CSV table of C-alpha atoms in Angstrom, one decimal:
chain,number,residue,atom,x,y,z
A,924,UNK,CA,17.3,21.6,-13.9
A,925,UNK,CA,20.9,22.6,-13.2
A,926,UNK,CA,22.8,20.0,-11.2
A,927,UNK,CA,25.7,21.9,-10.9
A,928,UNK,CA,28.1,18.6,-11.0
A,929,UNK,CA,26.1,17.1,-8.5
A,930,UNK,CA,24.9,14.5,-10.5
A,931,UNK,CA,26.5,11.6,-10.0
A,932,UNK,CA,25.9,12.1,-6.3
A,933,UNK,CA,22.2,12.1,-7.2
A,934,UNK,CA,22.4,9.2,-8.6
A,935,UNK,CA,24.4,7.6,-5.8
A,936,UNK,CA,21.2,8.5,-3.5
A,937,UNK,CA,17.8,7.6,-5.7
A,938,UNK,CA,19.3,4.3,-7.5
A,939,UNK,CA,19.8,2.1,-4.0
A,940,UNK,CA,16.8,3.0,-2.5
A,941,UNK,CA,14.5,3.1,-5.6
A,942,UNK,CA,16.1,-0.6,-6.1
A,943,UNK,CA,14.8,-1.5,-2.5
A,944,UNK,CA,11.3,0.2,-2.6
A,945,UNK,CA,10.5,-1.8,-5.9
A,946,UNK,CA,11.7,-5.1,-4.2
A,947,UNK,CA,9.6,-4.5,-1.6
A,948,UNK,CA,6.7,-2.7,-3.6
A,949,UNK,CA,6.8,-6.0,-5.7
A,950,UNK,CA,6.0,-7.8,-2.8
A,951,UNK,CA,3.4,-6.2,-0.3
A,952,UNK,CA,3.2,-2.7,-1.6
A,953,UNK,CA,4.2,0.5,0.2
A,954,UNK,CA,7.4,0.7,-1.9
A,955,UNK,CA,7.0,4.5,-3.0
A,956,UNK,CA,7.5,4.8,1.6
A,957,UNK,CA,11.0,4.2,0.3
A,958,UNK,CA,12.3,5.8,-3.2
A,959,UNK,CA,9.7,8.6,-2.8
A,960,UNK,CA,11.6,10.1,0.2
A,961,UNK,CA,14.8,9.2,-1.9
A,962,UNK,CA,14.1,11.4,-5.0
A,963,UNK,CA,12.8,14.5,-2.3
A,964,UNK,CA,16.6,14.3,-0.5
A,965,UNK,CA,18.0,15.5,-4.2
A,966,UNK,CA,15.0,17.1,-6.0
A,967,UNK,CA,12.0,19.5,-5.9
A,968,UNK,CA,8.8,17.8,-4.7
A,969,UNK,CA,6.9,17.9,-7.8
A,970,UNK,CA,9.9,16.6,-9.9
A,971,UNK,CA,10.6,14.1,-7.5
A,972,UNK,CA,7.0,12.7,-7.4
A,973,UNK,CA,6.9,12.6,-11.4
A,974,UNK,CA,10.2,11.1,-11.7
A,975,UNK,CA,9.3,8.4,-8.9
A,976,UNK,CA,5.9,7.9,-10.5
A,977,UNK,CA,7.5,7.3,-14.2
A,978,UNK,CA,10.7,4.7,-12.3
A,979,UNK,CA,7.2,2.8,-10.8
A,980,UNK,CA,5.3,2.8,-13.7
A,981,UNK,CA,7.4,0.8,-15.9
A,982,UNK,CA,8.5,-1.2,-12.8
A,983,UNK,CA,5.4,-2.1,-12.2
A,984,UNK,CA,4.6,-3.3,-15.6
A,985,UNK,CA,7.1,-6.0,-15.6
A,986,UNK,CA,6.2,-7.3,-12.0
A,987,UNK,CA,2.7,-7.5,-13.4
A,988,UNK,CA,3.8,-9.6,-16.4
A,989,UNK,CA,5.7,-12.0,-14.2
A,990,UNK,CA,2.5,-12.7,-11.9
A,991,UNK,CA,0.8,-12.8,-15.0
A,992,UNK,CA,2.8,-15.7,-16.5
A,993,UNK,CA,2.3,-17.1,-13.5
A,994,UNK,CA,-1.0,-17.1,-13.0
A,995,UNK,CA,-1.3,-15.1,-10.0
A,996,UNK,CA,-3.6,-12.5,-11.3
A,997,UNK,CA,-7.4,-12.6,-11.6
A,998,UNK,CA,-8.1,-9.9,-14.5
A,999,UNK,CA,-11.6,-9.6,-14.3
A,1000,UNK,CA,-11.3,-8.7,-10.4
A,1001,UNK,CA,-8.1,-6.2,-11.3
A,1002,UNK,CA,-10.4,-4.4,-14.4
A,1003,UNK,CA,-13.0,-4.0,-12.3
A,1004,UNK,CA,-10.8,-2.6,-9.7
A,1005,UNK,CA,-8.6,-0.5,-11.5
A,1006,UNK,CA,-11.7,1.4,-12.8
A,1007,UNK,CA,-12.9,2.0,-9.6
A,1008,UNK,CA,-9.3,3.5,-8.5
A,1009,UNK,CA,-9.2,5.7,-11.8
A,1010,UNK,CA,-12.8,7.0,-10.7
A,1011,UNK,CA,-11.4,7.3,-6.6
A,1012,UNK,CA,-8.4,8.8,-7.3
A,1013,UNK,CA,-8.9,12.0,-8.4
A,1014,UNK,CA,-12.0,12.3,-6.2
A,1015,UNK,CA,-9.5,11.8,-3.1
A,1016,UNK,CA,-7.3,14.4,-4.9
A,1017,UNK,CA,-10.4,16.7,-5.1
A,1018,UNK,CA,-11.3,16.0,-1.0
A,1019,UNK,CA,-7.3,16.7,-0.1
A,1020,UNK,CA,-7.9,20.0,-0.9
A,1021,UNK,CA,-10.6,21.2,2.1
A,1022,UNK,CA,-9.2,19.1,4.4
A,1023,UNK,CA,-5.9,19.9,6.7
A,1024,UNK,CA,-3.3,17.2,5.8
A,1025,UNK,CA,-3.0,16.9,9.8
A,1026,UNK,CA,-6.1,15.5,10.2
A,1027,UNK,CA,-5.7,13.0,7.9
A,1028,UNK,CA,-2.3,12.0,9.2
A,1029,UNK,CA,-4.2,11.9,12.6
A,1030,UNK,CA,-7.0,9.8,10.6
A,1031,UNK,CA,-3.9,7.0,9.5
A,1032,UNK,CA,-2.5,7.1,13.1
A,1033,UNK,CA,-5.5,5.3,14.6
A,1034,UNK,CA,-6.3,2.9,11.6
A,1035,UNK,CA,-2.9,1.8,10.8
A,1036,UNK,CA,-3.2,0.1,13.9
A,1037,UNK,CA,-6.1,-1.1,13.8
A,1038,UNK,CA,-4.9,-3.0,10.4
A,1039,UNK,CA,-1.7,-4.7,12.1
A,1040,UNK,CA,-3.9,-6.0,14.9
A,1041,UNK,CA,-6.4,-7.3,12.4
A,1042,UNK,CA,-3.9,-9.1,10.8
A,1043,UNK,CA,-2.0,-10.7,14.1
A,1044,UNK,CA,-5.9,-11.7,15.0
A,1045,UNK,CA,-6.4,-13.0,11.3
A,1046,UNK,CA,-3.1,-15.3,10.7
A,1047,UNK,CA,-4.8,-17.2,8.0
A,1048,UNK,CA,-5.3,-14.4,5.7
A,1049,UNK,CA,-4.4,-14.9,2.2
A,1050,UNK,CA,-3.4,-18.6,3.0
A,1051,UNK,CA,-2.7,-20.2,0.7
A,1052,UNK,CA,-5.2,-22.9,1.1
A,1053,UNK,CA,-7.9,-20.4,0.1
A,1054,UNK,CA,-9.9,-20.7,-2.4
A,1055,UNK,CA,-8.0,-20.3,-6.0
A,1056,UNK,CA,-11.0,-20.8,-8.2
A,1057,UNK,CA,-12.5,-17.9,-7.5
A,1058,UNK,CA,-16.5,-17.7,-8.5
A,1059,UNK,CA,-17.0,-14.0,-9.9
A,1060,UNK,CA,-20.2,-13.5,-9.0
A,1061,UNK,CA,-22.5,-9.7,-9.1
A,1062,UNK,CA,-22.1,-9.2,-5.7
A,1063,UNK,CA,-18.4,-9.6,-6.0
A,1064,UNK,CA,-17.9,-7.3,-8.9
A,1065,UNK,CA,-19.7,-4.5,-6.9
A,1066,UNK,CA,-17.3,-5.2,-3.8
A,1067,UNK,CA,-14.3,-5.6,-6.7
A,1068,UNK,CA,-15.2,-1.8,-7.5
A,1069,UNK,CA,-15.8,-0.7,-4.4
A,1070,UNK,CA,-12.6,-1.7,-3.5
A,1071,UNK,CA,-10.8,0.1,-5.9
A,1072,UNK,CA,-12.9,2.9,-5.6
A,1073,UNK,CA,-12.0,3.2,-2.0
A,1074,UNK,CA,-8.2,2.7,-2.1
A,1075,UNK,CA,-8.1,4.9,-5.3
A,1076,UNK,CA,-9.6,7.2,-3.0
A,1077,UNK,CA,-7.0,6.7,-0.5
A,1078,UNK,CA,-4.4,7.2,-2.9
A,1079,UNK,CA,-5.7,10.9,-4.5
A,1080,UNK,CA,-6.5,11.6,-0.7
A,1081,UNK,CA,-2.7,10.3,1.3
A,1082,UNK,CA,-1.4,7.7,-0.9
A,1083,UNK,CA,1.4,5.7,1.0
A,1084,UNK,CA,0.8,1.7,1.7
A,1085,UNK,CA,-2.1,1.6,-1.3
A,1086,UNK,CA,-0.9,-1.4,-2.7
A,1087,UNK,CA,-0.5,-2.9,0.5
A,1088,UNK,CA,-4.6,-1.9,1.2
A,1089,UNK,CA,-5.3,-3.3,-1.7
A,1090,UNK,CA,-3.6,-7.1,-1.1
A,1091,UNK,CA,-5.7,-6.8,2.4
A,1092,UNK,CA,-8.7,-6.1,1.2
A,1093,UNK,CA,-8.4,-8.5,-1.8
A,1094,UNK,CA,-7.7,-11.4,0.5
A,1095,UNK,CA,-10.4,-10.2,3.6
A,1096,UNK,CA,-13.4,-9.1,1.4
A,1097,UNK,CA,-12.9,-11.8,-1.7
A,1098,UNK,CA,-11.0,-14.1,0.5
A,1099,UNK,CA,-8.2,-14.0,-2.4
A,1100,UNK,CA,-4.8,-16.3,-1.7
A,1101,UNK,CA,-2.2,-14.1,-0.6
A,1102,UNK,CA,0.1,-14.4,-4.3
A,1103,UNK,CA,-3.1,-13.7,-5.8
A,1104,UNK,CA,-4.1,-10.4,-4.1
A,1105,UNK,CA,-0.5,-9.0,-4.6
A,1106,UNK,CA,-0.1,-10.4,-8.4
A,1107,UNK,CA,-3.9,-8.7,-8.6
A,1108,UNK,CA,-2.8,-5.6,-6.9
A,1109,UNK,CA,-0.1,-4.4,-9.6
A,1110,UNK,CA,-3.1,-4.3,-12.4
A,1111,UNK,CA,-4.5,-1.7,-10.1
A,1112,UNK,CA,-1.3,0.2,-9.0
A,1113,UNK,CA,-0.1,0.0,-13.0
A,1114,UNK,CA,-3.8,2.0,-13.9
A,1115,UNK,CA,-2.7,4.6,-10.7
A,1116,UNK,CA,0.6,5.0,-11.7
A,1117,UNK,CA,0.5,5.6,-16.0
A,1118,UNK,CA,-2.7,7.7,-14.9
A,1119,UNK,CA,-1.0,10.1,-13.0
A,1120,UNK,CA,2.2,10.0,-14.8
A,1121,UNK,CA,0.4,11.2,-18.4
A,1122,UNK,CA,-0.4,14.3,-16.1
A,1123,UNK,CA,2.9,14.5,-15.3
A,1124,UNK,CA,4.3,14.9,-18.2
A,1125,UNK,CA,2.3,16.7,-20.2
A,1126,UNK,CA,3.4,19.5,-17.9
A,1127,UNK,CA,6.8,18.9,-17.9
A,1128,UNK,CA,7.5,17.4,-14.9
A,1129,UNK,CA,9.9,14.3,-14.9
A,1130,UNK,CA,13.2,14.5,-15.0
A,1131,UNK,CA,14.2,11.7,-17.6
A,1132,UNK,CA,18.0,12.3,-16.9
A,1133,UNK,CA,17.3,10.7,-13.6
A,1134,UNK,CA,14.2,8.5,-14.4
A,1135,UNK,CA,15.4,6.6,-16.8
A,1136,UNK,CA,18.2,4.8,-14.6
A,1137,UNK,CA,16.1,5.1,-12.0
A,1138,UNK,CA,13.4,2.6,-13.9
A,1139,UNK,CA,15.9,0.7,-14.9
A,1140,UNK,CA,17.1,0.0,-11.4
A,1141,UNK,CA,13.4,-0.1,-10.8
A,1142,UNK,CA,12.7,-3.1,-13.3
A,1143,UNK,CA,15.6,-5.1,-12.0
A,1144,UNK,CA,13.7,-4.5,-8.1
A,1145,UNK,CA,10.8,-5.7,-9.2
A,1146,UNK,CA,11.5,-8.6,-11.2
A,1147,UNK,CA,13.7,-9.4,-8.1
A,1148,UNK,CA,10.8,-8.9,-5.6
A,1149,UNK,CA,8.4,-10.9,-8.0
A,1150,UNK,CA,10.7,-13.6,-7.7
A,1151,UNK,CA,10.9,-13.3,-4.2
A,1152,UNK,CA,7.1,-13.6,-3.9
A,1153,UNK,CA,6.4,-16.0,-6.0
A,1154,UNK,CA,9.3,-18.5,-4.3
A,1155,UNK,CA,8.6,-17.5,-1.3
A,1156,UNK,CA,4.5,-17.6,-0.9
A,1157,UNK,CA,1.9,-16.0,1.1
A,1158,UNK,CA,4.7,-15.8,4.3
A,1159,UNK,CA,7.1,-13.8,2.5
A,1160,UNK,CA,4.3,-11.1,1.4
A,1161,UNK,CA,2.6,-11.4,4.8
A,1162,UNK,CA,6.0,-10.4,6.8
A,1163,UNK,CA,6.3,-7.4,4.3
A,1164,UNK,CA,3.1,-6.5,4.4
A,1165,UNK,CA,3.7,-5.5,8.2
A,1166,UNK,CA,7.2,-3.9,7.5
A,1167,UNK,CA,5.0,-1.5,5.4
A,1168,UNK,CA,2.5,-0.9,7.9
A,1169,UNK,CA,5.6,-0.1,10.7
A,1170,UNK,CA,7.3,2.4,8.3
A,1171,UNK,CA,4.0,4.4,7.0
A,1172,UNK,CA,3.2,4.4,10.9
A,1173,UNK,CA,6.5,5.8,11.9
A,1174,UNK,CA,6.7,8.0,8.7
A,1175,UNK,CA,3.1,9.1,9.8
A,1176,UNK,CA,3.6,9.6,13.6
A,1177,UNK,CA,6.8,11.9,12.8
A,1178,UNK,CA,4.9,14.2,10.3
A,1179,UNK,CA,2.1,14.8,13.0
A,1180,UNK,CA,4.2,15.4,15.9
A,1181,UNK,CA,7.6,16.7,14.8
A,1182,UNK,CA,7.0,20.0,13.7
A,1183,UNK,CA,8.2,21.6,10.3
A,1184,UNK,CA,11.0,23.5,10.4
C-alpha cells in the first residue's frame, strides 16, 4: 500500500488510540470500540481489521501472562471457554451473512440496556468477596462452553464489547470475582484474536509497517491496563465495564439511525 508520505501522519492517528483501547481492553474489554475505528480513519477496512487484530493479539498475550502470574485466571474455565468461542465464532460469521447488519444493530440497541441496568440492579457482581476457590464441577463446564460458545458467536456475528460479555457472564453465571473474570477473559479473547488473525494473513492482509508499532504501543497499553486492574480491583474493572457499554451503545445508535453517506 502506497502512503504517498503520509505515513508518519498515520502513525500520529493509530498509535494514541490503539495505546488507549489496549488500556482499556486490558481492563473490561471493548478496547477494539477504540483503535478499531482508529486504523479505518487511515486504512482500508479489511487492512485495518487485520492490522488491529495482529496489534491485539500480541497485546493480549502479555495482559494474559500478567494475570497469569498473578493468579487471576482459572485455566480449566478459559480452555473450556475458548473452545467453545473457536466453535461460535465462525458459526456467528456464517449467520452474519443472511441477516441485515440493521437488525442486529437494532438487536444490541435493546440489550445493551438491558445489561447496564442489570448491572446498577446487581452492584455486588464480581465482588470481590466471591467465592475464589472455585469448585469445577460438570454442570459448570457445560455452562463454561456455553458461554464461550455464545459470545464467540457474538463475536463472528457483531463483535464489539466481547470481552466485556465475557467478564459479565463469567462473574453472573459462575459467580467468578470480578479480577478473575477479566484475567479469565483474555485466554478467550487471545484464542479469538490469533484465530482470526492466521486468516488474515495467509491472505495478505496486515500491514506490518503499521502493526508492528502499533503492537508495540499495544503491549505497553496492556501491561499498563493490567496494572491498573490488578491495583485497582473489582471497582476499577466495574466502572470500565460501563464506559464500554456507553460507547458500543452510542457507536450502535449512530450506525442505526445516521444514515450512510
Amino acid at each position: 500500500m502506497e502512503f504517498s508520505g503520509q505515513y508518519g501522519q498515520i502513525l500520529l492517528v493509530v498509535l494514541p488510540l490503539v495505546f488507549l483501547g489496549a488500556v482499556v481492553d486490558s481492563i473490561a474489554g471493548g478496547g477494539g470500540l477504540i483503535s478499531l475505528p482508529a486504523y479505518m480513519m487511515v486504512l482500508p477496512p479489511h487492512i485495518a481489521a487485520a492490522t488491529n487484530k495482529f496489534a491485539a493479539g500480541f497485546g493480549t498475550l502479555t495482559s494474559l501472562v500478567r494475570f497469569l502470574r498473578s493468579g487471576k485466571v482459572h485455566l480449566k474455565v478459559s480452555l473450556i471457554a475458548a473452545a467453545g468461542a473457536l466453535i461460535g465464532s465462525p458459526i456467528g460469521a456464517q449467520i452474519q451473512l443472511f441477516i441485515p447488519a440493521v437488525w442486529l444493530n437494532r438487536m444490541l440497541l435493546v440489550v445493551l440496556p438491558c445489561i447496564a441496568v442489570f448491572m446498577m440492579v446487581r452492584r455486588d457482581l464480581g465482588a470481590d468477596d466471591e467465592r475464589e476457590d472455585f469448585s469445577f464441577t460438570g454442570r459448570a463446564a457445560v455452562q463454561t462452553f456455553l458461554i464461550g460458545l455464545l459470545i464467540g458467536g457474538y463475536d463472528g456475528l457483531i463483535g464489539p464489547g466481547t470481552g466485556t460479555f465475557l467478564i459479565l457472564a463469567f462473574c453472573s453465571v459462575l459467580h467468578f470475582p470480578m479480577l478473575l473474570a477479566s484475567g479469565s477473559a483474555k485466554v478467550v479473547n487471545f484464542a479469538s484474536n490469533i484465530s482470526a488473525l492466521v486468516v488474515y494473513i495467509l491472505h495478505g492482509q496486515v500491514l506490518f509497517s503499521v502493526g508492528i508499532p502499533a503492537m508495540l504501543c499495544a503491549v505497553l497499553g496492556y501491561q499498563v491496563g493490567a496494572h491498573m486492574a490488578l491495583k485497582g480491583g473489582a471497582k476499577v474493572v466495574r466502572v470500565l465495564i460501563f464506559v464500554v457499554l456507553g460507547i458500543l451503545l452510542v457507536k450502535t445508535g449512530y450506525t442505526v439511525f445516521v444514515p450512510a453517506a
